[in-house]
Coordinates of C-alpha atoms and ligand atoms in Angstrom, one line a residue:
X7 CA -67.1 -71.2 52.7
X8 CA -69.5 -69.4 55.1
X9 CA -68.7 -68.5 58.1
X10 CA -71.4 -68.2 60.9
X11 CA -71.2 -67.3 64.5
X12 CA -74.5 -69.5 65.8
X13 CA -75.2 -66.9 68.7
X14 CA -76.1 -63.5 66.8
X15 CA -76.1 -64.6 63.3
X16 CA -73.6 -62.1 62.2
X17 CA -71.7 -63.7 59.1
X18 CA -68.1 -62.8 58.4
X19 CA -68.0 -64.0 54.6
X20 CA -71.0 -65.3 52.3
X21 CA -70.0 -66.4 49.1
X22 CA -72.8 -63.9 47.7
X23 CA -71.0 -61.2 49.5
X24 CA -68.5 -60.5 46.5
X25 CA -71.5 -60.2 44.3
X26 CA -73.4 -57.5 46.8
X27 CA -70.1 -55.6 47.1
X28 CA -69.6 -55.5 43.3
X29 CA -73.3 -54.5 43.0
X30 CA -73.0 -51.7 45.7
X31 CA -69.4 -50.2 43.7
X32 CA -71.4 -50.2 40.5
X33 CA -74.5 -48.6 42.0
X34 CA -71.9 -46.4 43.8
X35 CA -70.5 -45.3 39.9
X36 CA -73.6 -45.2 38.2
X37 CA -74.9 -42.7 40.6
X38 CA -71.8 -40.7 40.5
X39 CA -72.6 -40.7 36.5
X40 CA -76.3 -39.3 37.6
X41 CA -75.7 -36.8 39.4
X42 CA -73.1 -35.1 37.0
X43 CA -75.4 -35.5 34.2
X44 CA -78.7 -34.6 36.2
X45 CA -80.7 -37.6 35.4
X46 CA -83.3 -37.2 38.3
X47 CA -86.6 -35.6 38.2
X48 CA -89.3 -34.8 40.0
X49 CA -92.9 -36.5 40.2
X50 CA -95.4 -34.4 42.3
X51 CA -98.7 -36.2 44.1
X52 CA -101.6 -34.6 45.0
X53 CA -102.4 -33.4 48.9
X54 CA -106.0 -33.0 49.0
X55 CA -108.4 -30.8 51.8
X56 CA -110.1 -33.5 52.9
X57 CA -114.0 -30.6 53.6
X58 CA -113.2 -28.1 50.5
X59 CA -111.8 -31.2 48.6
X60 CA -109.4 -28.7 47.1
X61 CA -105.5 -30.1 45.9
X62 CA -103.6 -27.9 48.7
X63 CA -100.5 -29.2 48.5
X64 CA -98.0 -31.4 46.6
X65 CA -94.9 -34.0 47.7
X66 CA -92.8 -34.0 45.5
X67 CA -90.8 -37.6 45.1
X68 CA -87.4 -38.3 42.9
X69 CA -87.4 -40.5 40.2
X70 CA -83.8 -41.4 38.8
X71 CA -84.0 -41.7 35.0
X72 CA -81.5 -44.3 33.8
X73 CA -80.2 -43.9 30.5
X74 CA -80.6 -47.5 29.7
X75 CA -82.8 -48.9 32.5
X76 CA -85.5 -46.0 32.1
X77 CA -87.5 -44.6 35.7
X78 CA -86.0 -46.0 38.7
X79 CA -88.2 -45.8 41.8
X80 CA -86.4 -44.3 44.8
X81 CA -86.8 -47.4 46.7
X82 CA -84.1 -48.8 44.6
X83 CA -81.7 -46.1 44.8
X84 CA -82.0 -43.6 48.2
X85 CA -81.1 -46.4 50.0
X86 CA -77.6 -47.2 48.2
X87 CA -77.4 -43.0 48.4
X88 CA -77.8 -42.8 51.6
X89 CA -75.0 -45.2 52.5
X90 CA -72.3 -43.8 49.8
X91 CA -73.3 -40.4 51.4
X92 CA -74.8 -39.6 47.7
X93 CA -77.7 -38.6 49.7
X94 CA -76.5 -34.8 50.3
X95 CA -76.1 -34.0 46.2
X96 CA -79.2 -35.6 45.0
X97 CA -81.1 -33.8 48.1
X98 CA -79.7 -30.6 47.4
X99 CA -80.7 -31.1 43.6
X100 CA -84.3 -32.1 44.6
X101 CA -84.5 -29.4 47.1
X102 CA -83.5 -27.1 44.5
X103 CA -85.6 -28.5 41.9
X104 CA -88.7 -28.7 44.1
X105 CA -88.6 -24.7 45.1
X106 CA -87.6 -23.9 41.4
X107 CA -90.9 -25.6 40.7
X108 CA -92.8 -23.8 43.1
X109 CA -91.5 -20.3 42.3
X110 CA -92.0 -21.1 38.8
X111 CA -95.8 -22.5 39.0
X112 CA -96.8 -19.1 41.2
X113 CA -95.1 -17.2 38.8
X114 CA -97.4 -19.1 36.0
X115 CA -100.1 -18.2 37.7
X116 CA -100.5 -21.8 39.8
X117 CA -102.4 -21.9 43.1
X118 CA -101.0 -24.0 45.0
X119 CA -100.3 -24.0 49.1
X120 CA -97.1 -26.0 49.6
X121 CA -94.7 -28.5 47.9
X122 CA -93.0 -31.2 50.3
X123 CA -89.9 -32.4 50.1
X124 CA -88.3 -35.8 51.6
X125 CA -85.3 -35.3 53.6
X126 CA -83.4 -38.1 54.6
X127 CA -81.9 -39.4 57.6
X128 CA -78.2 -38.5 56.3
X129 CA -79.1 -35.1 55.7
X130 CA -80.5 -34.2 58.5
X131 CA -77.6 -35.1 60.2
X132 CA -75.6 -32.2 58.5
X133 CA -75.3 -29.3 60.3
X134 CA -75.8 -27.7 56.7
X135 CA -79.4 -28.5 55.9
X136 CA -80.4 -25.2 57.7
X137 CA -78.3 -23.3 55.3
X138 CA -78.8 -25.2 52.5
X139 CA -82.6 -25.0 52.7
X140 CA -82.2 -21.6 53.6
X141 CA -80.0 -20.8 50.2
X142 CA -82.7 -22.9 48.1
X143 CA -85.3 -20.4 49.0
X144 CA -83.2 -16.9 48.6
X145 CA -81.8 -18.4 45.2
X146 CA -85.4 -19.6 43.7
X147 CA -87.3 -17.0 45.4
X148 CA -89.4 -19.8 46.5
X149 CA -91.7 -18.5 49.6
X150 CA -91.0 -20.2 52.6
X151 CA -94.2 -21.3 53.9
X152 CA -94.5 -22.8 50.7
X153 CA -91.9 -25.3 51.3
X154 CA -93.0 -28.3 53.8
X155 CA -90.3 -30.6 55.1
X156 CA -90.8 -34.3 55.2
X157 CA -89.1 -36.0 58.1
X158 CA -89.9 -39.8 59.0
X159 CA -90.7 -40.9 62.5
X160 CA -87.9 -43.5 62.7
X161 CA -85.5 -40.3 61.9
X162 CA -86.8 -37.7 64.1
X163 CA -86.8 -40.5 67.4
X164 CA -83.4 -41.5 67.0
X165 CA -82.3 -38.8 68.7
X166 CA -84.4 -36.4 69.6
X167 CA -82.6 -34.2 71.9
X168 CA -79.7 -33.9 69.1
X169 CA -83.1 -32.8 66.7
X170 CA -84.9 -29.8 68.5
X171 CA -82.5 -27.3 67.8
X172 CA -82.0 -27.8 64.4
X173 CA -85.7 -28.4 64.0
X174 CA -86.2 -25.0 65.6
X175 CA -83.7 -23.4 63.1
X176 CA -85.7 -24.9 60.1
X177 CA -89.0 -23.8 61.3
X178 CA -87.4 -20.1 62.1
X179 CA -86.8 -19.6 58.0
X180 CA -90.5 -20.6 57.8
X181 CA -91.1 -23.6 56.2
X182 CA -93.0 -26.1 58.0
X183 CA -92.3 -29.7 59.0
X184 CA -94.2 -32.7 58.9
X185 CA -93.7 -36.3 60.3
X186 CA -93.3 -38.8 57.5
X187 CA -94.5 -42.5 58.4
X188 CA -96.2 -41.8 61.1
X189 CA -97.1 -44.6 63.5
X190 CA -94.0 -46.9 62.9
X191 CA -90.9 -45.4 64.5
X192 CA -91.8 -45.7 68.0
X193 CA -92.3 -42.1 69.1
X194 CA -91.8 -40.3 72.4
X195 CA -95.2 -38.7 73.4
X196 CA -92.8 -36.5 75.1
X197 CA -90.9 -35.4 72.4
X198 CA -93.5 -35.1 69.9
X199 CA -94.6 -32.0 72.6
X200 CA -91.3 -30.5 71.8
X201 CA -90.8 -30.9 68.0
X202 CA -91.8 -27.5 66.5
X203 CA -93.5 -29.2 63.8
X204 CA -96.6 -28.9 61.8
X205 CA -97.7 -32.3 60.3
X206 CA -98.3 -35.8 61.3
X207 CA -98.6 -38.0 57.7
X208 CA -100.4 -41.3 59.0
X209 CA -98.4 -44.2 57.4
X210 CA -99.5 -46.1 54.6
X211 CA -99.8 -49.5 56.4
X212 CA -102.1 -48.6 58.8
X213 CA -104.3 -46.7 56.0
X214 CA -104.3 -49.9 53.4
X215 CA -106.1 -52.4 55.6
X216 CA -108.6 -49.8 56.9
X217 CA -111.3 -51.9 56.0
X218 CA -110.7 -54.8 56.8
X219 CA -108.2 -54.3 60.1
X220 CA -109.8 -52.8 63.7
X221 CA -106.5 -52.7 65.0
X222 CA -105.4 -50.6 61.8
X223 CA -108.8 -48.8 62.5
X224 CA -108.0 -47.7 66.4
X225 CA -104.6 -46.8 65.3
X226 CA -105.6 -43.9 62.8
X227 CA -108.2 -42.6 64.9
X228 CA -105.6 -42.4 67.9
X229 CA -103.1 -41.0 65.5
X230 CA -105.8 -38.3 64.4
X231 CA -107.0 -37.9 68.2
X232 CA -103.0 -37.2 68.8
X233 CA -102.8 -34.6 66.1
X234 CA -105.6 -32.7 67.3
X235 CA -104.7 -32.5 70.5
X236 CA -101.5 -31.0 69.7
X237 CA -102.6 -29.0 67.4
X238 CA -101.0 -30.7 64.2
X239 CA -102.7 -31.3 60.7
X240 CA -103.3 -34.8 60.2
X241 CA -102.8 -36.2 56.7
X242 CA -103.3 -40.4 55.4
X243 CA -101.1 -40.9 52.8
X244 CA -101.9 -44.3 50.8
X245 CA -105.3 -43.9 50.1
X246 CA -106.9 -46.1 47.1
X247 CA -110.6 -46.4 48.3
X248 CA -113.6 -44.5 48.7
X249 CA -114.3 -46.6 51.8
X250 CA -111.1 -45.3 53.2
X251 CA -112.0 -41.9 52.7
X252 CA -115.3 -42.0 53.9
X253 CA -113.2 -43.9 57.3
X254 CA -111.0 -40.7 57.5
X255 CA -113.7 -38.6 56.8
X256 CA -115.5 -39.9 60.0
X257 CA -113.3 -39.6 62.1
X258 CA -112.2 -35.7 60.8
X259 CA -108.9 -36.4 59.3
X260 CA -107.7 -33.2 57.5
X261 CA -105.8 -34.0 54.2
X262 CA -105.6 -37.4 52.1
X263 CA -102.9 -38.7 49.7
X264 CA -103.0 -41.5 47.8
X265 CA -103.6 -43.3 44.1
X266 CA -107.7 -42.5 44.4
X267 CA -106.7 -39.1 44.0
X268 CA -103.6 -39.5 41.4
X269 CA -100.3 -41.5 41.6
X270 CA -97.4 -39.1 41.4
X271 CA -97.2 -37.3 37.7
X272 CA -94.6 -35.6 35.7
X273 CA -94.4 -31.5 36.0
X274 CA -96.6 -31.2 32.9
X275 CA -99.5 -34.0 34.3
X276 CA -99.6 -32.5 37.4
X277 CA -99.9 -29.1 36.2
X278 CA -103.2 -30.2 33.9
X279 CA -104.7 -31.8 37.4
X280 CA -104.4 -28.9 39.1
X281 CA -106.4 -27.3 36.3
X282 CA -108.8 -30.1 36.2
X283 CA -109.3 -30.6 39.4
X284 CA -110.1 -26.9 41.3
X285 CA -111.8 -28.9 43.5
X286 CA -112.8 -32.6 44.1
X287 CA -115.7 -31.6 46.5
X288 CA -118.8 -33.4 43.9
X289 CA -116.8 -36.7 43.7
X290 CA -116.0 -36.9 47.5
X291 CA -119.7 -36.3 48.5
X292 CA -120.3 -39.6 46.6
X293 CA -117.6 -41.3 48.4
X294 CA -118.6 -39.8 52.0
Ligands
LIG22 P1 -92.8 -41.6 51.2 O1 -92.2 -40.3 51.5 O2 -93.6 -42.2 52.4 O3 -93.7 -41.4 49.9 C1 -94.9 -42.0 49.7 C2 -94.7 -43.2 48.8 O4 -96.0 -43.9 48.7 C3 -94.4 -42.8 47.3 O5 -93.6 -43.8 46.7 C4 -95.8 -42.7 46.7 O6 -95.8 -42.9 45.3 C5 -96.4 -43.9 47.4 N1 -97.9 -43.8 47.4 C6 -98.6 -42.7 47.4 N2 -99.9 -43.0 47.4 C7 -100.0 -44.3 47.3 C8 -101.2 -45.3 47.3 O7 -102.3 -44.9 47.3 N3 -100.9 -46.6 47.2 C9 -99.6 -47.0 47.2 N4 -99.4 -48.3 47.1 N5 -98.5 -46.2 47.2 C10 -98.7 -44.9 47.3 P2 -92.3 -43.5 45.9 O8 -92.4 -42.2 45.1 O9 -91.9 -44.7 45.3 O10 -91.3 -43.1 47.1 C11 -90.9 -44.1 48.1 C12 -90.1 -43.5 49.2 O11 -88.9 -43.0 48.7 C13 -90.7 -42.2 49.8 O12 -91.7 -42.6 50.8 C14 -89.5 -41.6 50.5 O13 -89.2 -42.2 51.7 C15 -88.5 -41.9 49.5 N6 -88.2 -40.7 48.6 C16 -88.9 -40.3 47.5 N7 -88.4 -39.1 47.0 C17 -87.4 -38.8 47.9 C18 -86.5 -37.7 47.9 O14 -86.5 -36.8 47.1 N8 -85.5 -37.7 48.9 C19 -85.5 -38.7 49.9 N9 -84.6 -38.6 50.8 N10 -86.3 -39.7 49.8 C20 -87.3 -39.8 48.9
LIG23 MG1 -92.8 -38.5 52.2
LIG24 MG1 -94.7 -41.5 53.9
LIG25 MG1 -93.4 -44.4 53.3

């Protein structure tokens, strides 16, 4: 029998609880099972220079892939990771995997500027990530400015002053550090002025209703007002329409992510884009 206390909601016992506690062990074991046997990888998504059109950049995003249940999103998993404390192995392992990449593509020949790399809430809160970042890059030979960080807003402003200093450390090996989901965590103007970092990435949600939304609309050009002023790149990730490029265009927004472009592809998928695509300057004129 449920329990409820009528004031603040909180419920002592559900009868679904058992269910979502059995479903959390088993997540909990499967994901042990994955990361012994490696069965993540690595989909990379297109950054594009929003005046050369040239792909400048890549994030990289993790894709577990069950033996039985085939590609899990990370939706469905870094959640459940990031409460078991899993987080910390499969980040080191896609940290890892992500320089590897990068090394390995420049040794191939590859031009591309950066590859950026989610970090999570949980590992930032490590006082290792410094030295763990800084290990991935001596043992791939991965260049540092290569690398870009990915921290969300609703990370970064939950306690800011606990941030700067390891923020500082992070930028000092020489990577550089955006601002993931920008626009929904509620940040401190202040604070932004300290954060030594590099990139504001314009959430998705304000991006998908550009058309249709003026609030959406007055958001993104404040966002890309903000990032100029403070001297940050500005990218919109989510982009699916012409319309919303030729938006982001007008209003001088660096770099655009999003499925117009490509969805996020395997090594060998992205690898053929970057050859097919030197440049996607003729098809943007069209869409400007
Ligand atoms: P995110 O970092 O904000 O990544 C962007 C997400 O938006 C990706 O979903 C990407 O596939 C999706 N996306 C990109 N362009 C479009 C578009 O035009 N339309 C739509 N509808 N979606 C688009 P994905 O790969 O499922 O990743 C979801 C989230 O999972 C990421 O959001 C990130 O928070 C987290 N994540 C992914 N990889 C990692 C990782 O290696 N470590 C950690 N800690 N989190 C990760
Ligand atoms: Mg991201
Ligand atoms: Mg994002
Ligand atoms: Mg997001």
């Amino acid at each position: 029998e449920a329990k409820r206390d009528g004031r603040n909601g909180f419920r002592f016992y559900t009868p679904d609880m058992t269910v979502e506690v059995r479903q959390r062990v088993m997540m909990m074991d499967e994901l042990r099972e994955a990361i012994e046997k490696q069965q993540f990888l690595l989909h990379f998504q297109p950054q594009v220079c929003l005046t050369t059109g040239e792909v400048i950049g890549a994030e990289a995003l993790v894709r577990w892939m069950h033996p039985e249940k085939g590609l899990i999103p990370p939706n469905d998993f870094i959640p459940y990771a990031e409460s078991s404390g899993q987080i910390a192995q499969i980040g080191e392992w896609v940290l890892m995997e992500a320089c590897t990449k990068m090394s390995e593509w420049r040794a191939q020949g590859y031009n591309l500027r950066k590859v950026a790399v989610n970090i999570s809430n949980q590992q930032l809160r490590r006082k290792s990530l410094v030295m763990l970042v800084k290990q991935a890059l001596a043992d791939t030979k991965c260049q540092p400015e290569t690398l870009e960080l990915e921290i969300t807003e609703s990370t970064l402003m939950q306690n800011p002053e606990d941030m700067v200093e390891e923020l500082v450390q992070l930028k000092a090996l020489g990577v550089s550090l955006a601002i993931d989901d920008f626009g929904t965590g509620y940040s401190s103007l202040s604070y932004l002025k300290q954060l030594p970092i590099n990139k504001l990435k314009i959430d998705r949600s304000f991006v998908r209703d550009l058309d249709v939304d003026e609030n959406d609309r007055a958001i993104t050009r404040a966002i890309i007002a903000l990032g100029k002023s403070l001297n940050l790149t500005v990218i919109a990730e989510g982009v699916e329409y012409a319309s919303q490029v030729s938006f982001l265009a007008s209003e001088q927004c660096e770099q655009i992510q999003g499925y117009l472009y490509s969805k996020p592809l395997p090594e060998e998928a992205f690898l053929a884009y970057l050859k097919e695509h030197k440049s996607r300057r003729e098809e943007m004129a069209e869409w400007i």
